[in-house]
C-alpha positions as CSV (number, residue, x, y, z in Angstrom):
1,X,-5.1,-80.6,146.5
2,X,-6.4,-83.9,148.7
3,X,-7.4,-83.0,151.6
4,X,-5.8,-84.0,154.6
5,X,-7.1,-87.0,156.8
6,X,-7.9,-87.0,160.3
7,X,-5.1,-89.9,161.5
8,X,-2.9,-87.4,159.7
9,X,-3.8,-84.7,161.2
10,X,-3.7,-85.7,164.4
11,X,0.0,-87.9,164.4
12,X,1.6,-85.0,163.2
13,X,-0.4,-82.5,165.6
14,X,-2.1,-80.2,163.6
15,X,-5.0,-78.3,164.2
16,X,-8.9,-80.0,164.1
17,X,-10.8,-77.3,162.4
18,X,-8.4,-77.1,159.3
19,X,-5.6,-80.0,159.4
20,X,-3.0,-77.2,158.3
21,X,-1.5,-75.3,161.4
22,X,0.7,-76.5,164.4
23,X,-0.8,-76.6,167.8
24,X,2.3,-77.0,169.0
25,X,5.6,-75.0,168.9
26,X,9.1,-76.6,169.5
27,X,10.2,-80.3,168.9
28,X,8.7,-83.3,170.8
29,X,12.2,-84.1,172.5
30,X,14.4,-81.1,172.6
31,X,15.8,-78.1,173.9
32,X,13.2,-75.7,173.1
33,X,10.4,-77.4,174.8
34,X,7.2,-77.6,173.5
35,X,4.1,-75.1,174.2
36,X,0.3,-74.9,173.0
37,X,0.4,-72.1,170.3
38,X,-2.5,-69.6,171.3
39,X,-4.0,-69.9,167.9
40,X,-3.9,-71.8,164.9
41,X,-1.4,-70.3,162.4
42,X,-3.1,-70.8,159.1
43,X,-7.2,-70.3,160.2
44,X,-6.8,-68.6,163.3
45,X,-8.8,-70.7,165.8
46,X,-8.6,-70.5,169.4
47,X,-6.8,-74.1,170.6
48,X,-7.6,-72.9,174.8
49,X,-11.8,-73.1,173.3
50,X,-12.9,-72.4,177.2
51,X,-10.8,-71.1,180.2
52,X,-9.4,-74.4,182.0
53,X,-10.1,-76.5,178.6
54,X,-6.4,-78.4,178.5
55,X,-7.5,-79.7,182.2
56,X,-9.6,-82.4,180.6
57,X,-6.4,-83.5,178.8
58,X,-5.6,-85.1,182.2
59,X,-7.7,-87.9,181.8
60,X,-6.4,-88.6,178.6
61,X,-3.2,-88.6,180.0
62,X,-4.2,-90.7,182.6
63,X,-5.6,-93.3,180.5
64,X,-2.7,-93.6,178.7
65,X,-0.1,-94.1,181.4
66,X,-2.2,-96.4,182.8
67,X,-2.0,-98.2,179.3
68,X,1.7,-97.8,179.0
69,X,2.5,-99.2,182.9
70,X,0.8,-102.2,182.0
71,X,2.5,-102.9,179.0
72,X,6.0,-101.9,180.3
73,X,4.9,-104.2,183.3
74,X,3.8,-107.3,181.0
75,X,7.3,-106.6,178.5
76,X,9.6,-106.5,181.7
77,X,8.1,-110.0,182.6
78,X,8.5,-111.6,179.3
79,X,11.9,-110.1,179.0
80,X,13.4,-111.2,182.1
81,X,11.2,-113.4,183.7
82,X,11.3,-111.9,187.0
83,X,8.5,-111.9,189.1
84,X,10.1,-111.2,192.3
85,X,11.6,-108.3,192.5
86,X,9.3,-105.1,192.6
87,X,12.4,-102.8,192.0
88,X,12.7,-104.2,188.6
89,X,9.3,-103.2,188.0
90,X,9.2,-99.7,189.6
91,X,12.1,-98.9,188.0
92,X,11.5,-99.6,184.3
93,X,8.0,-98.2,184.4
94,X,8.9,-94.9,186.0
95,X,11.6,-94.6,183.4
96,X,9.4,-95.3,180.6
97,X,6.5,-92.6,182.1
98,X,9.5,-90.5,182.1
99,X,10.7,-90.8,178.7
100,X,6.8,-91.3,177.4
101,X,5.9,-87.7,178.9
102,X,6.4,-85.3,176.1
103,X,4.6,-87.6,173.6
104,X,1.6,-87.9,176.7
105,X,1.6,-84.4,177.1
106,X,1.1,-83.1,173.3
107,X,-1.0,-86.3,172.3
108,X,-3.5,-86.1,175.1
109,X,-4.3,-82.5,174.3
110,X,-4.4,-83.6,170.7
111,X,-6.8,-86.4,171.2
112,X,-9.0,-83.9,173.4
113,X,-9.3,-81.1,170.4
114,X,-9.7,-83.4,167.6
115,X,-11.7,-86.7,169.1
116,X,-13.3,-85.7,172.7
117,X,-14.7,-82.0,171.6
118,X,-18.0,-82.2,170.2
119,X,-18.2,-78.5,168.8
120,X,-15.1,-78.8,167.1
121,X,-15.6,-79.1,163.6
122,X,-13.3,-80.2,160.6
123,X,-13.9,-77.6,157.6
124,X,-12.5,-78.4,154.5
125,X,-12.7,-75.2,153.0
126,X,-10.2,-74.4,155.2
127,X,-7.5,-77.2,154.0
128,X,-6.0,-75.6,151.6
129,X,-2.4,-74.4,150.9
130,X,-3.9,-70.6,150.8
131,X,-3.0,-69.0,154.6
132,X,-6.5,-67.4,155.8
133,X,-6.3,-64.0,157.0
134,X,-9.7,-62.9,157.6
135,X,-11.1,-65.9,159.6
């Protein structure tokens, strides 16, 4: 079996220390929203590593709506070609931070587990199809 790779793991949110279990439970966009599973379902790692760990997925967050105003900003211009009203411009870039928060949400925490926590490790022992039990 190949194992799986990290831009993988990470766009379809699975855990960094063996690529195979959900971090997440429920659907991106949905009624039953979205929540951090405690622990990874196939090698039983702890997602919350520290108490207060997910706070750091702020910044994350952060950085990307900054990214995404500035873009929804610079597409509203070349669309319409308005630069004179601010109301066009408050109002498409709060509704696109409002419709962008779920994805912000899951893929800031993501980002922090797999790319911005040093003693998180990738074993590949543990990417297999074989649930672990004893880990």
């Amino acid at each position: 079996m190949a194992k799986t790779s990290k831009f993988v793991a990470i766009a379809t949110s699975k855990c960094p220390k063996c690529r195979r279990g959900d971090v997440f439970s429920g659907t991106l966009y949905g009624l039953n929203f979205q929540e951090t599973n405690e622990r990874c379902s196939h090698c039983g790692m702890k997602f919350e590593v520290e108490p207060g760990y997910f706070y750091g997925a702020m910044y994350v967050s952060y950085a990307f709506v900054v990214g995404e105003m500035l873009n929804v900003g610079l597409l509203t211009y070349l669309i319409t070609g308005n630069d004179t009203s601010p109301w066009l411009y408050i109002s498409t870039i709060l509704g696109a931070i409002l419709l962008l928060t779920p994805i912000n949400y899951r893929y800031s925490r993501i980002i922090l587990l797999h790319l911005l926590t040093p003693k998180i490790k990738y074993h590949p022992e543990y990417d297999t199809d074989d649930k672990l039990s004893n880990i």
